[in-house]
mmCIF file of N, CA and C in Angstrom:
data_model
loop_
_atom_site.group_PDB
_atom_site.id
_atom_site.type_symbol
_atom_site.label_atom_id
_atom_site.label_comp_id
_atom_site.label_asym_id
_atom_site.label_seq_id
_atom_site.Cartn_x
_atom_site.Cartn_y
_atom_site.Cartn_z
ATOM 1 N N MET A 1 117.767 154.484 103.281
ATOM 2 C CA MET A 1 118.194 153.414 102.402
ATOM 3 C C MET A 1 118.144 153.835 100.931
ATOM 4 N N LEU A 2 117.150 154.608 100.546
ATOM 5 C CA LEU A 2 117.022 155.004 99.138
ATOM 6 C C LEU A 2 118.242 155.759 98.617
ATOM 7 N N PRO A 3 118.879 156.621 99.420
ATOM 8 C CA PRO A 3 120.062 157.321 98.894
ATOM 9 C C PRO A 3 121.200 156.405 98.454
ATOM 10 N N LEU A 4 121.209 155.168 98.933
ATOM 11 C CA LEU A 4 122.249 154.228 98.502
ATOM 12 C C LEU A 4 122.215 154.003 96.990
ATOM 13 N N PHE A 5 121.041 154.076 96.402
ATOM 14 C CA PHE A 5 120.911 153.869 94.957
ATOM 15 C C PHE A 5 121.508 155.023 94.145
ATOM 16 N N SER A 6 121.848 156.132 94.807
ATOM 17 C CA SER A 6 122.472 157.265 94.114
ATOM 18 C C SER A 6 123.784 156.871 93.465
ATOM 19 N N GLU A 7 124.416 155.851 93.992
ATOM 20 C CA GLU A 7 125.668 155.354 93.423
ATOM 21 C C GLU A 7 125.504 154.993 91.944
ATOM 22 N N LEU A 8 124.311 154.596 91.557
ATOM 23 C CA LEU A 8 124.057 154.254 90.150
ATOM 24 C C LEU A 8 124.337 155.433 89.223
ATOM 25 N N THR A 9 124.097 156.645 89.687
ATOM 26 C CA THR A 9 124.342 157.815 88.832
ATOM 27 C C THR A 9 125.828 157.995 88.548
ATOM 28 N N LEU A 10 126.664 157.529 89.451
ATOM 29 C CA LEU A 10 128.113 157.616 89.233
ATOM 30 C C LEU A 10 128.602 156.462 88.361
ATOM 31 N N LEU A 11 127.949 155.334 88.484
ATOM 32 C CA LEU A 11 128.330 154.171 87.681
ATOM 33 C C LEU A 11 127.820 154.255 86.246
ATOM 34 N N LEU A 12 126.738 155.037 86.039
ATOM 35 C CA LEU A 12 126.128 155.178 84.713
ATOM 36 C C LEU A 12 126.051 156.662 84.350
ATOM 37 N N PRO A 13 127.188 157.267 84.003
ATOM 38 C CA PRO A 13 127.167 158.701 83.695
ATOM 39 C C PRO A 13 126.332 159.014 82.456
ATOM 40 N N TYR A 14 125.817 160.223 82.410
ATOM 41 C CA TYR A 14 125.011 160.727 81.281
ATOM 42 C C TYR A 14 123.756 159.882 81.051
ATOM 43 N N THR A 15 123.184 159.394 82.129
ATOM 44 C CA THR A 15 122.011 158.525 82.046
ATOM 45 C C THR A 15 120.960 158.990 83.048
ATOM 46 N N ASP A 16 119.728 159.038 82.618
ATOM 47 C CA ASP A 16 118.625 159.304 83.537
ATOM 48 C C ASP A 16 117.996 157.968 83.896
ATOM 49 N N ILE A 17 117.901 157.716 85.181
ATOM 50 C CA ILE A 17 117.427 156.431 85.681
ATOM 51 C C ILE A 17 116.114 156.643 86.413
ATOM 52 N N LYS A 18 115.123 155.899 86.022
ATOM 53 C CA LYS A 18 113.828 155.923 86.703
ATOM 54 C C LYS A 18 113.636 154.546 87.314
ATOM 55 N N MET A 19 113.627 154.486 88.635
ATOM 56 C CA MET A 19 113.510 153.220 89.352
ATOM 57 C C MET A 19 112.154 153.182 90.057
ATOM 58 N N THR A 20 111.448 152.085 89.880
ATOM 59 C CA THR A 20 110.164 151.915 90.554
ATOM 60 C C THR A 20 110.253 150.691 91.445
ATOM 61 N N LEU A 21 109.989 150.886 92.725
ATOM 62 C CA LEU A 21 110.037 149.798 93.692
ATOM 63 C C LEU A 21 108.638 149.222 93.897
ATOM 64 N N PHE A 22 108.557 147.897 93.960
ATOM 65 C CA PHE A 22 107.318 147.162 94.148
ATOM 66 C C PHE A 22 107.461 146.264 95.359
ATOM 67 N N GLY A 23 106.371 145.699 95.788
ATOM 68 C CA GLY A 23 106.416 144.664 96.806
ATOM 69 C C GLY A 23 105.392 144.881 97.903
ATOM 70 N N VAL A 24 105.286 143.881 98.756
ATOM 71 C CA VAL A 24 104.331 143.931 99.859
ATOM 72 C C VAL A 24 104.647 145.101 100.784
ATOM 73 N N ALA A 25 105.919 145.289 101.121
ATOM 74 C CA ALA A 25 106.303 146.382 102.022
ATOM 75 C C ALA A 25 106.012 147.745 101.399
ATOM 76 N N VAL A 26 106.289 147.889 100.112
ATOM 77 C CA VAL A 26 106.016 149.154 99.418
ATOM 78 C C VAL A 26 104.515 149.414 99.385
ATOM 79 N N HIS A 27 103.746 148.401 99.063
ATOM 80 C CA HIS A 27 102.286 148.518 99.017
ATOM 81 C C HIS A 27 101.754 148.986 100.376
ATOM 82 N N SER A 28 102.231 148.371 101.436
ATOM 83 C CA SER A 28 101.794 148.718 102.784
ATOM 84 C C SER A 28 102.186 150.147 103.147
ATOM 85 N N LEU A 29 103.403 150.534 102.807
ATOM 86 C CA LEU A 29 103.885 151.885 103.103
ATOM 87 C C LEU A 29 103.044 152.944 102.395
ATOM 88 N N VAL A 30 102.774 152.726 101.124
ATOM 89 C CA VAL A 30 101.984 153.698 100.348
ATOM 90 C C VAL A 30 100.544 153.733 100.848
ATOM 91 N N LYS A 31 100.015 152.569 101.169
ATOM 92 C CA LYS A 31 98.632 152.490 101.640
ATOM 93 C C LYS A 31 98.441 153.261 102.950
ATOM 94 N N LYS A 32 99.454 153.234 103.825
ATOM 95 C CA LYS A 32 99.374 153.896 105.132
ATOM 96 C C LYS A 32 99.954 155.312 105.124
ATOM 97 N N ALA A 33 100.288 155.824 103.951
ATOM 98 C CA ALA A 33 100.952 157.136 103.854
ATOM 99 C C ALA A 33 100.120 158.236 104.507
ATOM 100 N N LYS A 34 100.801 159.051 105.273
ATOM 101 C CA LYS A 34 100.149 160.184 105.940
ATOM 102 C C LYS A 34 100.372 161.448 105.121
ATOM 103 N N LYS A 35 99.494 162.407 105.309
ATOM 104 C CA LYS A 35 99.583 163.675 104.592
ATOM 105 C C LYS A 35 100.964 164.298 104.816
ATOM 106 N N ASN A 36 101.538 164.844 103.756
ATOM 107 C CA ASN A 36 102.849 165.507 103.761
ATOM 108 C C ASN A 36 104.016 164.556 104.035
ATOM 109 N N SER A 37 103.801 163.254 103.944
ATOM 110 C CA SER A 37 104.904 162.306 104.119
ATOM 111 C C SER A 37 105.560 162.048 102.768
ATOM 112 N N ILE A 38 106.749 161.494 102.818
ATOM 113 C CA ILE A 38 107.439 161.142 101.571
ATOM 114 C C ILE A 38 106.633 160.093 100.809
ATOM 115 N N ALA A 39 106.059 159.139 101.532
ATOM 116 C CA ALA A 39 105.279 158.083 100.880
ATOM 117 C C ALA A 39 104.038 158.645 100.184
ATOM 118 N N MET A 40 103.523 159.779 100.649
ATOM 119 C CA MET A 40 102.352 160.385 100.019
ATOM 120 C C MET A 40 102.674 160.821 98.582
ATOM 121 N N LYS A 41 103.932 161.132 98.323
ATOM 122 C CA LYS A 41 104.337 161.491 96.959
ATOM 123 C C LYS A 41 104.041 160.346 95.991
ATOM 124 N N ALA A 42 104.153 159.117 96.484
ATOM 125 C CA ALA A 42 103.906 157.954 95.630
ATOM 126 C C ALA A 42 102.462 157.940 95.151
ATOM 127 N N LYS A 43 101.542 158.347 95.997
ATOM 128 C CA LYS A 43 100.132 158.374 95.608
ATOM 129 C C LYS A 43 99.870 159.440 94.549
ATOM 130 N N GLN A 44 100.756 160.421 94.461
ATOM 131 C CA GLN A 44 100.619 161.497 93.486
ATOM 132 C C GLN A 44 101.514 161.259 92.270
ATOM 133 N N ASN A 45 102.056 160.039 92.167
ATOM 134 C CA ASN A 45 102.927 159.647 91.060
ATOM 135 C C ASN A 45 104.153 160.558 90.940
ATOM 136 N N GLN A 46 104.680 160.967 92.081
ATOM 137 C CA GLN A 46 105.896 161.778 92.136
ATOM 138 C C GLN A 46 107.029 160.924 92.698
ATOM 139 N N PRO A 47 108.266 161.219 92.324
ATOM 140 C CA PRO A 47 109.375 160.446 92.893
ATOM 141 C C PRO A 47 109.497 160.720 94.394
ATOM 142 N N VAL A 48 109.823 159.677 95.140
ATOM 143 C CA VAL A 48 110.019 159.837 96.580
ATOM 144 C C VAL A 48 111.461 160.209 96.890
ATOM 145 N N TYR A 49 112.325 160.041 95.905
ATOM 146 C CA TYR A 49 113.732 160.420 96.067
ATOM 147 C C TYR A 49 114.299 160.742 94.691
ATOM 148 N N THR A 50 115.047 161.825 94.610
ATOM 149 C CA THR A 50 115.702 162.217 93.361
ATOM 150 C C THR A 50 117.119 162.679 93.680
ATOM 151 N N TYR A 51 118.044 162.290 92.823
ATOM 152 C CA TYR A 51 119.442 162.708 92.994
ATOM 153 C C TYR A 51 120.037 162.939 91.613
ATOM 154 N N THR A 52 120.805 163.999 91.486
ATOM 155 C CA THR A 52 121.553 164.269 90.256
ATOM 156 C C THR A 52 123.026 164.356 90.622
ATOM 157 N N SER A 53 123.830 163.580 89.926
ATOM 158 C CA SER A 53 125.267 163.581 90.204
ATOM 159 C C SER A 53 125.891 164.873 89.685
ATOM 160 N N PRO A 54 127.066 165.232 90.200
ATOM 161 C CA PRO A 54 127.745 166.440 89.733
ATOM 162 C C PRO A 54 128.024 166.388 88.223
ATOM 163 N N ALA A 55 128.050 167.552 87.604
ATOM 164 C CA ALA A 55 128.309 167.636 86.158
ATOM 165 C C ALA A 55 129.632 166.967 85.793
ATOM 166 N N SER A 56 130.613 167.081 86.664
ATOM 167 C CA SER A 56 131.917 166.473 86.392
ATOM 168 C C SER A 56 131.863 164.951 86.387
ATOM 169 N N CYS A 57 130.780 164.388 86.919
ATOM 170 C CA CYS A 57 130.598 162.926 86.959
ATOM 171 C C CYS A 57 129.535 162.460 85.974
ATOM 172 N N GLY A 58 129.062 163.342 85.105
ATOM 173 C CA GLY A 58 128.117 162.937 84.081
ATOM 174 C C GLY A 58 126.704 163.447 84.253
ATOM 175 N N ALA A 59 126.420 164.094 85.373
ATOM 176 C CA ALA A 59 125.101 164.703 85.620
ATOM 177 C C ALA A 59 123.928 163.739 85.394
ATOM 178 N N SER A 60 124.115 162.490 85.785
ATOM 179 C CA SER A 60 123.014 161.529 85.702
ATOM 180 C C SER A 60 121.979 161.843 86.777
ATOM 181 N N THR A 61 120.735 161.502 86.492
ATOM 182 C CA THR A 61 119.663 161.721 87.461
ATOM 183 C C THR A 61 118.998 160.402 87.792
ATOM 184 N N LEU A 62 118.783 160.196 89.079
ATOM 185 C CA LEU A 62 118.054 159.029 89.573
ATOM 186 C C LEU A 62 116.755 159.515 90.191
ATOM 187 N N SER A 63 115.643 158.941 89.766
ATOM 188 C CA SER A 63 114.335 159.230 90.356
ATOM 189 C C SER A 63 113.752 157.903 90.816
ATOM 190 N N ILE A 64 113.405 157.829 92.101
ATOM 191 C CA ILE A 64 112.855 156.597 92.657
ATOM 192 C C ILE A 64 111.377 156.799 92.958
ATOM 193 N N PHE A 65 110.560 155.898 92.421
ATOM 194 C CA PHE A 65 109.116 155.907 92.622
ATOM 195 C C PHE A 65 108.723 154.680 93.437
ATOM 196 N N LEU A 66 107.624 154.783 94.153
ATOM 197 C CA LEU A 66 107.046 153.641 94.857
ATOM 198 C C LEU A 66 105.734 153.299 94.178
ATOM 199 N N TYR A 67 105.577 152.031 93.813
ATOM 200 C CA TYR A 67 104.325 151.588 93.210
ATOM 201 C C TYR A 67 103.541 150.832 94.265
ATOM 202 N N GLY A 68 102.477 151.444 94.771
ATOM 203 C CA GLY A 68 101.734 150.863 95.865
ATOM 204 C C GLY A 68 100.347 150.366 95.515
ATOM 205 N N ASP A 69 99.971 150.363 94.238
ATOM 206 C CA ASP A 69 98.624 149.924 93.866
ATOM 207 C C ASP A 69 98.420 148.422 94.027
ATOM 208 N N HIS A 70 99.497 147.648 93.909
ATOM 209 C CA HIS A 70 99.420 146.192 94.047
ATOM 210 C C HIS A 70 100.583 145.730 94.909
ATOM 211 N N GLU A 71 100.442 144.561 95.493
ATOM 212 C CA GLU A 71 101.511 144.002 96.324
ATOM 213 C C GLU A 71 102.627 143.384 95.495
ATOM 214 N N ASP A 72 102.377 143.156 94.227
ATOM 215 C CA ASP A 72 103.389 142.520 93.396
ATOM 216 C C ASP A 72 103.458 143.184 92.026
ATOM 217 N N TRP A 73 104.471 142.811 91.291
ATOM 218 C CA TRP A 73 104.656 143.298 89.927
ATOM 219 C C TRP A 73 104.126 142.213 89.015
ATOM 220 N N HIS A 74 103.213 142.575 88.170
ATOM 221 C CA HIS A 74 102.680 141.597 87.226
ATOM 222 C C HIS A 74 102.451 142.302 85.900
ATOM 223 N N PRO A 75 102.894 141.710 84.797
ATOM 224 C CA PRO A 75 102.764 142.369 83.493
ATOM 225 C C PRO A 75 101.328 142.637 83.068
ATOM 226 N N LYS A 76 100.347 141.992 83.701
ATOM 227 C CA LYS A 76 98.953 142.244 83.338
ATOM 228 C C LYS A 76 98.398 143.505 83.998
ATOM 229 N N HIS A 77 99.088 144.031 85.005
ATOM 230 C CA HIS A 77 98.608 145.259 85.640
ATOM 231 C C HIS A 77 98.644 146.392 84.616
ATOM 232 N N PRO A 78 97.589 147.149 84.497
ATOM 233 C CA PRO A 78 97.568 148.254 83.525
ATOM 234 C C PRO A 78 98.720 149.226 83.740
ATOM 235 N N PHE A 79 99.155 149.363 84.974
ATOM 236 C CA PHE A 79 100.277 150.236 85.319
ATOM 237 C C PHE A 79 101.498 149.947 84.450
ATOM 238 N N ILE A 80 101.788 148.702 84.277
ATOM 239 C CA ILE A 80 102.976 148.302 83.531
ATOM 240 C C ILE A 80 102.867 148.728 82.074
ATOM 241 N N ARG A 81 101.715 148.510 81.492
ATOM 242 C CA ARG A 81 101.567 148.760 80.054
ATOM 243 C C ARG A 81 101.353 150.234 79.716
ATOM 244 N N TYR A 82 100.670 150.974 80.566
ATOM 245 C CA TYR A 82 100.241 152.305 80.156
ATOM 246 C C TYR A 82 100.928 153.457 80.882
ATOM 247 N N ILE A 83 101.154 153.332 82.160
ATOM 248 C CA ILE A 83 101.671 154.474 82.908
ATOM 249 C C ILE A 83 103.176 154.615 82.732
ATOM 250 N N TYR A 84 103.902 153.553 82.984
ATOM 251 C CA TYR A 84 105.354 153.651 82.980
ATOM 252 C C TYR A 84 106.003 153.016 81.759
ATOM 253 N N ASN A 85 105.228 152.451 80.883
ATOM 254 C CA ASN A 85 105.759 151.764 79.710
ATOM 255 C C ASN A 85 106.565 150.541 80.123
ATOM 256 N N LYS A 86 107.147 149.922 79.151
ATOM 257 C CA LYS A 86 107.937 148.713 79.376
ATOM 258 C C LYS A 86 109.231 149.064 80.115
ATOM 259 N N PRO A 87 109.577 148.295 81.139
ATOM 260 C CA PRO A 87 110.828 148.590 81.851
ATOM 261 C C PRO A 87 112.044 148.246 80.989
ATOM 262 N N ASP A 88 113.155 148.920 81.250
ATOM 263 C CA ASP A 88 114.408 148.606 80.556
ATOM 264 C C ASP A 88 115.059 147.362 81.150
ATOM 265 N N ALA A 89 114.778 147.119 82.412
ATOM 266 C CA ALA A 89 115.313 145.935 83.092
ATOM 267 C C ALA A 89 114.468 145.666 84.329
ATOM 268 N N VAL A 90 114.486 144.422 84.768
ATOM 269 C CA VAL A 90 113.803 144.027 86.000
ATOM 270 C C VAL A 90 114.862 143.449 86.923
ATOM 271 N N ILE A 91 114.918 143.976 88.143
ATOM 272 C CA ILE A 91 115.917 143.530 89.110
ATOM 273 C C ILE A 91 115.200 143.166 90.401
ATOM 274 N N GLY A 92 115.440 141.973 90.873
ATOM 275 C CA GLY A 92 114.873 141.525 92.142
ATOM 276 C C GLY A 92 115.930 141.590 93.223
ATOM 277 N N LEU A 93 115.705 142.418 94.239
ATOM 278 C CA LEU A 93 116.668 142.557 95.332
ATOM 279 C C LEU A 93 116.312 141.591 96.461
ATOM 280 N N ASN A 94 117.266 140.724 96.831
ATOM 281 C CA ASN A 94 117.020 139.695 97.846
ATOM 282 C C ASN A 94 115.697 139.000 97.565
ATOM 283 N N ALA A 95 115.594 138.496 96.363
ATOM 284 C CA ALA A 95 114.308 138.089 95.814
ATOM 285 C C ALA A 95 113.693 136.833 96.411
ATOM 286 N N GLY A 96 114.467 135.845 96.752
ATOM 287 C CA GLY A 96 113.883 134.592 97.220
ATOM 288 C C GLY A 96 112.958 134.003 96.165
ATOM 289 N N LEU A 97 113.452 133.890 94.943
ATOM 290 C CA LEU A 97 112.626 133.518 93.793
ATOM 291 C C LEU A 97 111.765 132.283 94.002
ATOM 292 N N VAL A 98 112.328 131.265 94.599
ATOM 293 C CA VAL A 98 111.601 130.014 94.747
ATOM 294 C C VAL A 98 110.548 130.115 95.857
ATOM 295 N N ASN A 99 110.769 130.979 96.822
ATOM 296 C CA ASN A 99 109.874 131.074 97.975
ATOM 297 C C ASN A 99 108.627 131.919 97.736
ATOM 298 N N TYR A 100 108.614 132.719 96.692
ATOM 299 C CA TYR A 100 107.494 133.623 96.441
ATOM 300 C C TYR A 100 106.899 133.351 95.065
ATOM 301 N N PRO A 101 105.710 132.762 95.008
ATOM 302 C CA PRO A 101 105.084 132.425 93.727
ATOM 303 C C PRO A 101 104.869 133.631 92.815
ATOM 304 N N ALA A 102 104.794 134.837 93.361
ATOM 305 C CA ALA A 102 104.574 136.030 92.541
ATOM 306 C C ALA A 102 105.705 136.244 91.530
ATOM 307 N N TRP A 103 106.874 135.675 91.786
ATOM 308 C CA TRP A 103 107.985 135.834 90.852
ATOM 309 C C TRP A 103 107.769 135.063 89.555
ATOM 310 N N GLN A 104 106.911 134.047 89.564
ATOM 311 C CA GLN A 104 106.723 133.237 88.364
ATOM 312 C C GLN A 104 106.295 134.076 87.169
ATOM 313 N N SER A 105 105.352 134.988 87.360
ATOM 314 C CA SER A 105 104.897 135.814 86.235
ATOM 315 C C SER A 105 105.987 136.776 85.782
ATOM 316 N N VAL A 106 106.813 137.227 86.704
ATOM 317 C CA VAL A 106 107.901 138.139 86.347
ATOM 318 C C VAL A 106 108.935 137.413 85.498
ATOM 319 N N ILE A 107 109.320 136.241 85.939
ATOM 320 C CA ILE A 107 110.301 135.445 85.184
ATOM 321 C C ILE A 107 109.756 135.104 83.803
ATOM 322 N N LEU A 108 108.496 134.714 83.745
ATOM 323 C CA LEU A 108 107.863 134.390 82.471
ATOM 324 C C LEU A 108 107.847 135.601 81.547
ATOM 325 N N TYR A 109 107.444 136.753 82.069
ATOM 326 C CA TYR A 109 107.423 137.992 81.277
ATOM 327 C C TYR A 109 108.815 138.293 80.719
ATOM 328 N N CYS A 110 109.813 138.247 81.572
ATOM 329 C CA CYS A 110 111.177 138.577 81.132
ATOM 330 C C CYS A 110 111.670 137.602 80.072
ATOM 331 N N HIS A 111 111.326 136.330 80.229
ATOM 332 C CA HIS A 111 111.744 135.340 79.241
ATOM 333 C C HIS A 111 111.034 135.563 77.902
ATOM 334 N N MET A 112 109.731 135.782 77.955
ATOM 335 C CA MET A 112 108.940 135.908 76.718
ATOM 336 C C MET A 112 109.276 137.177 75.940
ATOM 337 N N TYR A 113 109.574 138.260 76.656
ATOM 338 C CA TYR A 113 109.804 139.544 75.992
ATOM 339 C C TYR A 113 111.277 139.938 75.967
ATOM 340 N N ASN A 114 112.146 138.967 76.237
ATOM 341 C CA ASN A 114 113.585 139.188 76.175
ATOM 342 C C ASN A 114 114.000 140.402 77.015
ATOM 343 N N GLU A 115 113.420 140.500 78.193
ATOM 344 C CA GLU A 115 113.669 141.612 79.107
ATOM 345 C C GLU A 115 114.861 141.283 80.004
ATOM 346 N N PRO A 116 115.844 142.174 80.111
ATOM 347 C CA PRO A 116 116.955 141.898 81.029
ATOM 348 C C PRO A 116 116.436 141.686 82.453
ATOM 349 N N PHE A 117 116.923 140.648 83.094
ATOM 350 C CA PHE A 117 116.443 140.263 84.422
ATOM 351 C C PHE A 117 117.645 139.892 85.274
ATOM 352 N N ALA A 118 117.763 140.515 86.426
ATOM 353 C CA ALA A 118 118.854 140.214 87.349
ATOM 354 C C ALA A 118 118.283 140.045 88.753
ATOM 355 N N VAL A 119 119.019 139.309 89.561
ATOM 356 C CA VAL A 119 118.547 139.011 90.909
ATOM 357 C C VAL A 119 119.711 139.062 91.881
ATOM 358 N N THR A 120 119.450 139.594 93.056
ATOM 359 C CA THR A 120 120.378 139.403 94.165
ATOM 360 C C THR A 120 119.682 138.465 95.134
ATOM 361 N N GLU A 121 120.442 137.657 95.804
ATOM 362 C CA GLU A 121 119.890 136.722 96.786
ATOM 363 C C GLU A 121 120.627 136.912 98.098
ATOM 364 N N TYR A 122 119.994 136.517 99.165
ATOM 365 C CA TYR A 122 120.558 136.696 100.493
ATOM 366 C C TYR A 122 121.360 135.494 100.962
ATOM 367 N N ALA A 123 121.285 134.391 100.254
ATOM 368 C CA ALA A 123 122.013 133.196 100.673
ATOM 369 C C ALA A 123 122.385 132.356 99.457
ATOM 370 N N GLU A 124 123.561 131.748 99.513
ATOM 371 C CA GLU A 124 124.028 130.911 98.414
ATOM 372 C C GLU A 124 123.088 129.733 98.165
ATOM 373 N N GLN A 125 122.514 129.174 99.241
ATOM 374 C CA GLN A 125 121.592 128.054 99.093
ATOM 375 C C GLN A 125 120.376 128.458 98.269
ATOM 376 N N SER A 126 119.914 129.677 98.466
ATOM 377 C CA SER A 126 118.759 130.167 97.718
ATOM 378 C C SER A 126 119.090 130.244 96.230
ATOM 379 N N CYS A 127 120.294 130.664 95.908
ATOM 380 C CA CYS A 127 120.717 130.732 94.502
ATOM 381 C C CYS A 127 120.747 129.346 93.868
ATOM 382 N N ARG A 128 121.283 128.384 94.592
ATOM 383 C CA ARG A 128 121.353 127.016 94.055
ATOM 384 C C ARG A 128 119.954 126.460 93.810
ATOM 385 N N THR A 129 119.058 126.681 94.761
ATOM 386 C CA THR A 129 117.694 126.186 94.619
ATOM 387 C C THR A 129 116.997 126.861 93.446
ATOM 388 N N ALA A 130 117.139 128.175 93.341
ATOM 389 C CA ALA A 130 116.501 128.923 92.258
ATOM 390 C C ALA A 130 117.009 128.452 90.903
ATOM 391 N N LYS A 131 118.286 128.158 90.801
ATOM 392 C CA LYS A 131 118.866 127.717 89.533
ATOM 393 C C LYS A 131 118.204 126.437 89.025
ATOM 394 N N ARG A 132 117.820 125.556 89.941
ATOM 395 C CA ARG A 132 117.162 124.312 89.546
ATOM 396 C C ARG A 132 115.750 124.557 89.028
ATOM 397 N N PHE A 133 115.096 125.611 89.496
ATOM 398 C CA PHE A 133 113.702 125.845 89.149
ATOM 399 C C PHE A 133 113.490 126.841 88.021
ATOM 400 N N ILE A 134 114.505 127.616 87.693
ATOM 401 C CA ILE A 134 114.364 128.605 86.618
ATOM 402 C C ILE A 134 114.842 127.977 85.320
ATOM 403 N N PRO A 135 113.986 127.932 84.317
ATOM 404 C CA PRO A 135 114.369 127.297 83.052
ATOM 405 C C PRO A 135 115.463 128.086 82.347
ATOM 406 N N SER A 136 116.376 127.353 81.753
ATOM 407 C CA SER A 136 117.448 128.019 81.019
ATOM 408 C C SER A 136 117.472 127.607 79.556
ATOM 409 N N ASP A 137 116.543 126.774 79.157
ATOM 410 C CA ASP A 137 116.497 126.369 77.755
ATOM 411 C C ASP A 137 115.401 127.166 77.039
ATOM 412 N N HIS A 138 115.077 126.786 75.853
ATOM 413 C CA HIS A 138 114.113 127.547 75.053
ATOM 414 C C HIS A 138 112.797 126.795 74.875
ATOM 415 N N ARG A 139 112.308 126.194 75.934
ATOM 416 C CA ARG A 139 111.009 125.517 75.866
ATOM 417 C C ARG A 139 109.903 126.550 75.681
ATOM 418 N N PRO A 140 108.810 126.175 75.048
ATOM 419 C CA PRO A 140 107.683 127.112 74.933
ATOM 420 C C PRO A 140 107.046 127.351 76.298
ATOM 421 N N TYR A 141 106.622 128.572 76.533
ATOM 422 C CA TYR A 141 106.010 128.952 77.786
ATOM 423 C C TYR A 141 104.572 129.368 77.555
ATOM 424 N N PRO A 142 103.731 129.231 78.566
ATOM 425 C CA PRO A 142 102.350 129.675 78.408
ATOM 426 C C PRO A 142 102.285 131.189 78.226
ATOM 427 N N SER A 143 101.219 131.651 77.648
ATOM 428 C CA SER A 143 101.068 133.068 77.349
ATOM 429 C C SER A 143 100.664 133.858 78.581
ATOM 430 N N LEU A 144 101.087 135.103 78.637
ATOM 431 C CA LEU A 144 100.664 136.015 79.699
ATOM 432 C C LEU A 144 99.367 136.709 79.321
ATOM 433 N N ARG A 145 98.987 136.608 78.067
ATOM 434 C CA ARG A 145 97.780 137.287 77.610
ATOM 435 C C ARG A 145 96.543 136.523 78.058
ATOM 436 N N PRO A 146 95.446 137.235 78.357
ATOM 437 C CA PRO A 146 94.223 136.537 78.763
ATOM 438 C C PRO A 146 93.704 135.652 77.635
ATOM 439 N N ALA A 147 93.109 134.540 78.015
ATOM 440 C CA ALA A 147 92.594 133.593 77.018
ATOM 441 C C ALA A 147 91.368 134.116 76.327
#
């Protein structure tokens, strides 16, 4: 499945892309990683997949990392602030935004820090429901910083 993301190198020529995958499944995979497995690379902070497009197509490079230290992405995790720096964008694949409370901190972070945020959903009904629950105005939001 990871090689499918190689298409990004053709769509974004002359760009180096560093993608980090998060989630319960990623956490479980990294936690159970066996010696010499691809998932073991994640524990060593190495990309689990790398692709460079042909020079004639812009020679973009995609490096995919697995973040397995936590089951979710949260801006308070030291990983976000110190290891990988601020992301250029946050993308939720088949996110189910309303069904998973862990998305609340992600949406809040993206709103507060003007971070590009995109989502794919698996069903039109999920999109309609999410639209009702995600704020689109400029109301003040609570802080992500500890009190």
